[in-house]
Tab-separated table of C-alpha atoms in Angstrom:
chain	number	residue	atom	x	y	z
F	1	MET	CA	130.772	104.807	126.751
F	2	THR	CA	133.327	103.745	124.091
F	3	GLU	CA	133.673	100.290	125.617
F	4	SER	CA	129.866	99.866	125.645
F	5	ILE	CA	129.644	100.761	121.962
F	6	GLU	CA	132.431	98.331	121.081
F	7	GLU	CA	130.725	95.531	122.971
F	8	SER	CA	127.518	96.077	120.954
F	9	LYS	CA	129.262	95.358	117.661
F	10	LEU	CA	128.577	91.944	116.110
F	11	GLU	CA	130.777	89.304	114.525
F	12	ILE	CA	128.852	87.922	111.525
F	13	VAL	CA	129.661	85.147	109.055
F	14	MET	CA	128.130	85.237	105.567
F	15	PHE	CA	127.793	81.909	103.732
F	16	PRO	CA	125.608	82.317	100.619
F	17	TRP	CA	124.902	79.888	97.778
F	18	LEU	CA	127.449	79.758	94.960
F	19	ALA	CA	125.562	81.935	92.479
F	20	PHE	CA	126.342	85.599	91.895
F	21	GLY	CA	122.632	86.347	92.282
F	22	HIS	CA	123.161	85.295	95.915
F	23	LEU	CA	126.800	86.277	96.501
F	24	ILE	CA	126.303	89.888	95.401
F	25	PRO	CA	123.200	90.610	97.561
F	26	TYR	CA	125.046	89.109	100.533
F	27	MET	CA	127.978	91.424	99.834
F	28	ASN	CA	125.647	94.409	99.559
F	29	LEU	CA	124.158	93.489	102.941
F	30	SER	CA	127.673	93.027	104.359
F	31	ASN	CA	128.506	96.590	103.309
F	32	GLU	CA	125.416	97.928	105.063
F	33	LEU	CA	126.279	96.047	108.260
F	34	ALA	CA	129.936	97.091	108.105
F	35	LYS	CA	128.803	100.695	107.669
F	36	ARG	CA	127.284	100.302	111.136
F	37	GLY	CA	130.534	98.990	112.554
F	38	HIS	CA	129.882	95.243	112.515
F	39	LYS	CA	132.618	92.814	111.506
F	40	ILE	CA	131.952	90.413	108.627
F	41	SER	CA	133.674	87.175	107.571
F	42	PHE	CA	132.474	86.310	104.066
F	43	LEU	CA	132.925	82.649	103.063
F	44	LEU	CA	133.264	82.087	99.321
F	45	PRO	CA	135.203	80.023	96.747
F	46	LYS	CA	138.475	81.531	95.561
F	47	ASN	CA	137.307	82.158	91.976
F	48	ALA	CA	134.512	84.410	93.246
F	49	GLU	CA	136.882	86.535	95.326
F	50	VAL	CA	138.122	88.638	92.405
F	51	ARG	CA	134.613	89.769	91.507
F	52	LEU	CA	133.405	90.223	95.079
F	53	GLN	CA	136.408	92.158	96.352
F	54	LYS	CA	135.550	94.950	93.908
F	55	LEU	CA	132.241	95.353	95.753
F	56	ASN	CA	133.791	95.313	99.240
F	57	LEU	CA	133.463	98.913	100.455
F	58	TYR	CA	134.814	98.221	103.948
F	59	PRO	CA	137.859	95.936	103.622
F	60	ASN	CA	138.896	96.876	107.174
F	61	LEU	CA	135.690	95.228	108.485
F	62	ILE	CA	134.765	92.718	105.744
F	63	THR	CA	137.176	89.827	105.317
F	64	LEU	CA	136.804	87.531	102.308
F	65	HIS	CA	137.675	84.030	103.505
F	66	LYS	CA	138.424	81.647	100.648
F	67	LEU	CA	137.080	78.111	100.918
F	68	THR	CA	138.522	75.124	99.094
F	69	MET	CA	135.940	73.561	96.813
F	70	PRO	CA	136.283	69.756	96.832
F	71	HIS	CA	136.206	68.138	93.419
F	72	VAL	CA	133.096	66.073	92.732
F	73	HIS	CA	133.151	63.536	89.914
F	74	GLY	CA	131.305	64.954	86.914
F	75	LEU	CA	132.032	68.607	87.683
F	76	PRO	CA	134.513	70.425	85.434
F	77	TYR	CA	137.773	71.120	87.251
F	78	GLY	CA	137.783	74.651	88.598
F	79	ALA	CA	133.976	74.973	88.624
F	80	GLU	CA	133.032	76.908	91.751
F	81	THR	CA	129.849	78.858	90.966
F	82	THR	CA	126.723	78.404	88.857
F	83	ALA	CA	128.366	80.672	86.279
F	84	ASP	CA	130.879	77.867	85.659
F	85	VAL	CA	128.410	75.053	84.938
F	86	PRO	CA	125.250	74.348	82.908
F	87	GLY	CA	122.028	73.895	84.843
F	88	SER	CA	122.238	70.118	84.492
F	89	LEU	CA	125.352	70.090	86.707
F	90	GLU	CA	124.126	72.384	89.475
F	91	SER	CA	123.180	69.422	91.661
F	92	LEU	CA	126.822	68.314	91.592
F	93	LEU	CA	127.869	71.851	92.499
F	94	ALA	CA	125.493	71.651	95.477
F	95	THR	CA	127.140	68.366	96.480
F	96	ALA	CA	130.559	70.060	96.464
F	97	PHE	CA	129.037	72.953	98.434
F	98	ASP	CA	127.808	70.554	101.134
F	99	GLU	CA	131.160	68.776	101.243
F	100	MET	CA	132.696	71.997	102.566
F	101	TYR	CA	130.890	71.197	105.846
F	102	GLY	CA	134.118	70.221	107.633
F	103	GLU	CA	136.005	73.361	106.619
F	104	VAL	CA	133.062	75.589	107.565
F	105	LYS	CA	132.723	73.785	110.918
F	106	SER	CA	136.393	74.380	111.758
F	107	PHE	CA	136.091	78.045	110.794
F	108	LEU	CA	133.029	78.595	113.005
F	109	GLN	CA	134.548	76.714	115.924
F	110	ASN	CA	137.612	78.959	115.818
F	111	LEU	CA	135.777	82.251	115.248
F	112	LYS	CA	132.659	81.707	117.417
F	113	PRO	CA	130.656	84.476	115.667
F	114	HIS	CA	127.410	85.903	116.988
F	115	PHE	CA	125.523	85.126	113.758
F	116	VAL	CA	125.753	83.094	110.569
F	117	PHE	CA	123.701	84.335	107.600
F	118	PHE	CA	123.016	81.569	105.047
F	119	ASP	CA	120.505	80.358	102.461
F	120	PHE	CA	121.215	77.013	100.726
F	121	ALA	CA	123.475	75.505	103.419
F	122	TYR	CA	120.532	73.885	105.212
F	123	TRP	CA	122.879	72.184	107.686
F	124	ILE	CA	124.090	75.453	109.211
F	125	PRO	CA	121.419	75.628	112.006
F	126	ASP	CA	122.286	72.143	113.302
F	127	LEU	CA	125.991	72.929	113.063
F	128	ALA	CA	125.532	76.181	115.003
F	129	LEU	CA	123.643	74.299	117.734
F	130	GLU	CA	126.395	71.703	117.925
F	131	ILE	CA	129.092	74.375	118.344
F	132	GLY	CA	126.921	76.440	120.686
F	133	GLY	CA	126.498	80.179	121.168
F	134	ILE	CA	125.846	80.967	117.481
F	135	LYS	CA	122.539	82.301	116.129
F	136	THR	CA	121.519	81.662	112.523
F	137	LEU	CA	119.586	83.797	110.046
F	138	CYS	CA	118.278	82.380	106.774
F	139	TYR	CA	118.557	85.365	104.432
F	140	LYS	CA	116.274	84.988	101.400
F	141	VAL	CA	117.076	86.999	98.280
F	142	VAL	CA	113.922	85.889	96.442
F	143	SER	CA	110.457	87.423	96.748
F	144	PRO	CA	108.524	86.425	99.911
F	145	ALA	CA	105.489	85.677	97.708
F	146	VAL	CA	107.538	83.106	95.765
F	147	THR	CA	108.800	81.605	99.020
F	148	SER	CA	105.245	81.370	100.352
F	149	ILE	CA	103.811	79.660	97.287
F	150	ALA	CA	106.749	77.314	96.785
F	151	LEU	CA	107.614	76.146	100.288
F	152	ILE	CA	104.355	76.201	102.216
F	153	ARG	CA	102.860	73.176	100.509
F	154	SER	CA	103.134	69.398	100.615
F	155	SER	CA	106.718	68.116	100.523
F	156	VAL	CA	105.644	64.804	98.958
F	157	LYS	CA	106.685	64.536	95.309
F	158	THR	CA	104.003	61.942	94.445
F	159	THR	CA	101.330	64.305	95.776
F	160	PHE	CA	102.611	67.103	93.550
F	161	MET	CA	102.944	64.920	90.454
F	162	ALA	CA	99.431	63.507	90.915
F	163	SER	CA	97.867	66.961	91.316
F	164	THR	CA	95.663	68.442	88.611
F	165	ALA	CA	96.434	71.839	87.099
F	166	ALA	CA	93.640	73.378	89.183
F	167	GLU	CA	95.129	71.908	92.348
F	168	LEU	CA	98.623	73.144	91.514
F	169	VAL	CA	97.566	76.771	91.058
F	170	LYS	CA	95.618	76.763	94.307
F	171	PRO	CA	97.571	78.795	96.893
F	172	PRO	CA	98.512	77.199	100.231
F	173	PRO	CA	96.083	77.530	103.187
F	174	ASP	CA	95.614	81.084	104.511
F	175	TYR	CA	97.788	82.538	101.726
F	176	PRO	CA	97.214	86.324	101.913
F	177	SER	CA	96.557	87.229	98.263
F	178	THR	CA	94.072	86.364	95.545
F	179	THR	CA	95.989	88.225	92.832
F	180	VAL	CA	99.659	87.283	93.385
F	181	VAL	CA	99.143	83.660	92.364
F	182	LEU	CA	100.486	81.184	89.816
F	183	ARG	CA	99.233	80.492	86.312
F	184	GLU	CA	98.986	76.831	85.285
F	185	SER	CA	102.180	77.008	83.210
F	186	GLU	CA	104.028	78.538	86.169
F	187	ALA	CA	102.675	76.038	88.687
F	188	LYS	CA	103.934	73.115	86.620
F	189	LEU	CA	107.445	74.556	86.804
F	190	LEU	CA	107.409	73.979	90.565
F	191	SER	CA	108.335	70.372	89.824
F	192	PHE	CA	111.975	71.554	90.043
F	193	LEU	CA	111.458	71.716	93.813
F	194	PHE	CA	111.515	67.927	93.929
F	195	HIS	CA	114.630	67.481	91.809
F	196	GLU	CA	117.781	66.395	93.615
F	197	TYR	CA	119.909	69.441	94.441
F	198	GLY	CA	122.957	67.942	96.102
F	199	LYS	CA	123.527	64.375	97.223
F	200	GLY	CA	120.410	62.940	98.854
F	201	VAL	CA	118.520	66.236	99.189
F	202	THR	CA	115.923	67.943	96.989
F	203	PHE	CA	115.708	71.662	96.277
F	204	TYR	CA	112.563	71.765	98.447
F	205	GLU	CA	114.264	70.063	101.393
F	206	ARG	CA	117.344	72.261	101.078
F	207	SER	CA	115.255	75.432	101.170
F	208	LYS	CA	112.700	74.468	103.792
F	209	LYS	CA	115.060	72.804	106.285
F	210	GLY	CA	117.130	75.958	106.482
F	211	MET	CA	114.090	78.137	107.150
F	212	THR	CA	112.688	75.676	109.670
F	213	GLY	CA	115.911	75.300	111.660
F	214	CYS	CA	117.182	78.896	111.775
F	215	ASN	CA	116.584	81.402	114.584
F	216	ALA	CA	115.202	84.089	112.250
F	217	ILE	CA	114.454	84.689	108.579
F	218	GLY	CA	115.770	87.717	106.722
F	219	VAL	CA	114.132	89.123	103.585
F	220	LYS	CA	115.522	91.450	100.910
F	221	THR	CA	112.484	93.687	100.811
F	222	CYS	CA	110.520	96.136	102.955
F	223	ARG	CA	107.257	95.877	104.908
F	224	GLU	CA	105.502	98.527	102.823
F	225	ILE	CA	105.820	96.399	99.667
F	226	GLU	CA	105.592	92.771	100.826
F	227	GLY	CA	104.654	92.921	104.493
F	228	THR	CA	101.583	90.683	104.170
F	229	PHE	CA	103.647	87.854	102.653
F	230	CYS	CA	106.350	88.237	105.300
F	231	ASP	CA	103.756	88.110	108.069
F	232	TYR	CA	102.449	84.921	106.486
F	233	ILE	CA	105.947	83.391	106.450
F	234	ALA	CA	106.483	84.430	110.083
F	235	THR	CA	103.237	82.712	111.080
F	236	GLN	CA	103.882	79.542	109.086
F	237	PHE	CA	107.479	79.088	110.263
F	238	GLU	CA	106.801	80.456	113.753
F	239	LYS	CA	109.808	82.758	113.886
F	240	PRO	CA	110.648	86.420	113.349
F	241	VAL	CA	111.071	87.808	109.837
F	242	LEU	CA	113.513	90.717	109.584
F	243	TYR	CA	113.560	93.263	106.734
F	244	THR	CA	116.789	94.520	105.164
F	245	GLY	CA	115.182	96.657	102.475
F	246	PRO	CA	116.320	96.311	98.826
F	247	VAL	CA	120.017	96.731	99.823
F	248	LEU	CA	121.237	97.734	96.379
F	249	ALA	CA	124.834	98.520	95.523
F	250	GLU	CA	125.800	101.967	94.296
F	251	PRO	CA	126.317	101.777	90.522
F	252	THR	CA	129.896	102.404	89.494
F	253	LYS	CA	130.709	105.042	86.903
F	254	GLY	CA	133.529	103.133	85.201
F	255	PRO	CA	133.441	101.838	81.621
F	256	LEU	CA	131.925	98.443	80.812
F	257	GLU	CA	135.072	96.830	79.520
F	258	GLU	CA	134.048	93.166	79.873
F	259	HIS	CA	132.991	91.534	76.565
F	260	GLY	CA	133.329	94.900	74.803
F	261	LEU	CA	130.023	96.056	76.334
F	262	SER	CA	130.982	99.715	76.542
F	263	ASP	CA	131.907	99.968	72.856
F	264	TRP	CA	128.798	98.012	71.827
F	265	LEU	CA	126.379	100.143	73.873
F	266	GLU	CA	127.924	103.383	72.652
F	267	LYS	CA	126.874	102.538	69.074
F	268	PHE	CA	123.200	103.135	69.833
F	269	GLU	CA	120.943	106.095	70.592
F	270	ALA	CA	119.916	106.953	74.134
F	271	GLY	CA	117.099	104.780	75.448
F	272	SER	CA	117.038	102.481	72.408
F	273	VAL	CA	118.591	99.236	73.730
F	274	VAL	CA	116.513	96.410	75.214
F	275	PHE	CA	118.443	94.614	77.970
F	276	CYS	CA	117.234	91.135	78.952
F	277	ALA	CA	118.876	89.032	81.691
F	278	PHE	CA	117.842	85.826	83.453
F	279	ARG	CA	119.396	84.324	86.576
F	280	SER	CA	121.931	81.539	86.187
F	281	GLN	CA	119.474	78.838	87.291
F	282	MET	CA	116.947	79.844	84.625
F	283	ILE	CA	117.530	77.412	81.758
F	284	LEU	CA	115.176	77.827	78.794
F	285	GLU	CA	114.066	75.091	76.459
F	286	LYS	CA	115.542	75.508	72.979
F	287	LYS	CA	112.144	76.429	71.521
F	288	GLN	CA	111.573	79.041	74.259
F	289	PHE	CA	114.996	80.531	73.610
F	290	GLN	CA	114.363	80.746	69.873
F	291	GLN	CA	110.969	82.402	70.349
F	292	LEU	CA	112.562	84.894	72.733
F	293	VAL	CA	115.305	85.975	70.315
F	294	LEU	CA	112.883	86.077	67.369
F	295	GLY	CA	110.688	88.372	69.450
F	296	PHE	CA	113.610	90.713	70.035
F	297	GLU	CA	114.365	90.657	66.314
F	298	LEU	CA	110.790	91.715	65.561
F	299	THR	CA	111.164	94.822	67.745
F	300	GLU	CA	113.814	96.053	65.274
F	301	LEU	CA	115.595	97.532	68.317
F	302	PRO	CA	119.150	96.762	69.440
F	303	PHE	CA	119.132	94.204	72.233
F	304	LEU	CA	121.480	92.651	74.772
F	305	LEU	CA	120.447	89.195	75.991
F	306	VAL	CA	122.207	87.432	78.881
F	307	VAL	CA	121.066	83.826	79.230
F	308	LYS	CA	122.498	80.359	79.844
F	309	PRO	CA	122.649	77.918	76.876
F	310	PRO	CA	119.232	76.263	76.364
F	311	GLU	CA	118.553	72.712	77.490
F	312	GLY	CA	120.384	70.121	75.386
F	313	THR	CA	122.806	72.607	73.828
F	314	ASN	CA	126.421	73.543	74.502
F	315	SER	CA	126.203	77.213	73.569
F	316	VAL	CA	123.671	79.942	72.806
F	317	GLU	CA	125.119	80.271	69.316
F	318	GLU	CA	124.267	76.708	68.289
F	319	ALA	CA	120.679	77.237	69.491
F	320	LEU	CA	120.007	80.337	67.396
F	321	PRO	CA	117.297	80.097	64.698
F	322	GLU	CA	118.553	79.571	61.157
F	323	GLY	CA	119.732	82.798	59.572
F	324	PHE	CA	119.217	84.804	62.777
F	325	LYS	CA	122.822	85.883	63.230
F	326	GLU	CA	123.096	87.101	59.638
F	327	ARG	CA	119.842	89.080	59.879
F	328	VAL	CA	120.518	90.717	63.229
F	329	GLN	CA	124.281	91.175	62.841
F	330	GLU	CA	125.699	93.602	65.432
F	331	LYS	CA	122.298	94.902	66.466
F	332	GLY	CA	121.921	91.952	68.855
F	333	LEU	CA	124.482	90.799	71.432
F	334	ILE	CA	123.872	87.480	73.231
F	335	LEU	CA	126.088	86.407	76.158
F	336	ASP	CA	125.981	83.314	78.376
F	337	CYS	CA	128.087	84.671	81.261
F	338	TRP	CA	127.814	87.015	84.223
F	339	VAL	CA	127.553	90.736	83.438
F	340	PRO	CA	127.400	93.827	85.718
F	341	GLN	CA	123.668	94.467	85.566
F	342	LEU	CA	123.558	97.741	87.498
F	343	GLU	CA	126.237	99.310	85.341
F	344	ILE	CA	124.431	98.215	82.169
F	345	LEU	CA	121.092	99.528	83.422
F	346	SER	CA	122.657	102.897	84.219
F	347	HIS	CA	124.042	103.274	80.686
F	348	LYS	CA	122.299	105.983	78.671
F	349	SER	CA	121.645	103.655	75.704
F	350	VAL	CA	119.485	101.219	77.706
F	351	GLY	CA	115.784	102.026	77.609
F	352	CYS	CA	114.043	98.746	78.514
F	353	PHE	CA	114.803	95.904	80.939
F	354	VAL	CA	113.312	92.416	80.568
F	355	THR	CA	113.747	89.803	83.295
F	356	HIS	CA	111.962	86.817	84.814
């Protein structure tokens, strides 16, 4: 019986995109799989190891394997995640990511895992076929509705650019909802899909090739909430869609020492702080950023805003409206780096969360 149980355990490799909004959900999933006795090899750049190892609840089963990021001309030296670069340089980061192909290939050839879980490394399915005996799962951390609207449409950039606003908001054929749809302003933002994201590949191609070539698609949700969209994806891509559930980490109880967050939050009454955070790829225009912070000022509530520097600026501070810092003083804290969201949300002072 013991031998049979041991034989049922899986060897899994995790290879997520180089953004903490991807790395952390993959680590949370790794913990859930390790809890069930499966062995995980987690591929990541060395600078991300320090942050991720704190979240590793099963170090006897989850091994963090550090990859060497090749330097790409135009990238700052030492840049290894989206937290290290402005949005304008993420395509170069994706190029460096793809140039780890050889190192990843050698690792998989030596390990011969049962599965590789990936998202942005669209070349993983072909690589797994070349090596043989490895199944691939494209694990999506974004909403299935977003995936459906964004990827199940024409891949031709000229078709998109020539489309009218009414055509852009129209959902793809057989899309299962009349209410979860795009507004015109949102539909226009889909143009980012056709921007280069790595050498010779667009964001659209990177995302869709991975989903098309994998053996199965994984989703960070549950059937009861988004089952109709997942069924739609399964039909369109003709492969199984597997649910992991939300897979959230347990909030830690320790103090928020980074950036003096603990001391800052303790200044305010329970439930009074507005916390706003956008993902690292969400880059606002300067005007949008200014309207956002002016809106928080008008609430007259303390606020914590975590956002990348707006387009065309080097820092959030230089983009602030005139006189804003003097008016708000210590009531508003604006950061342009990664913060521990769960720990902030669990703090007694936080009463409202704003995100995209």
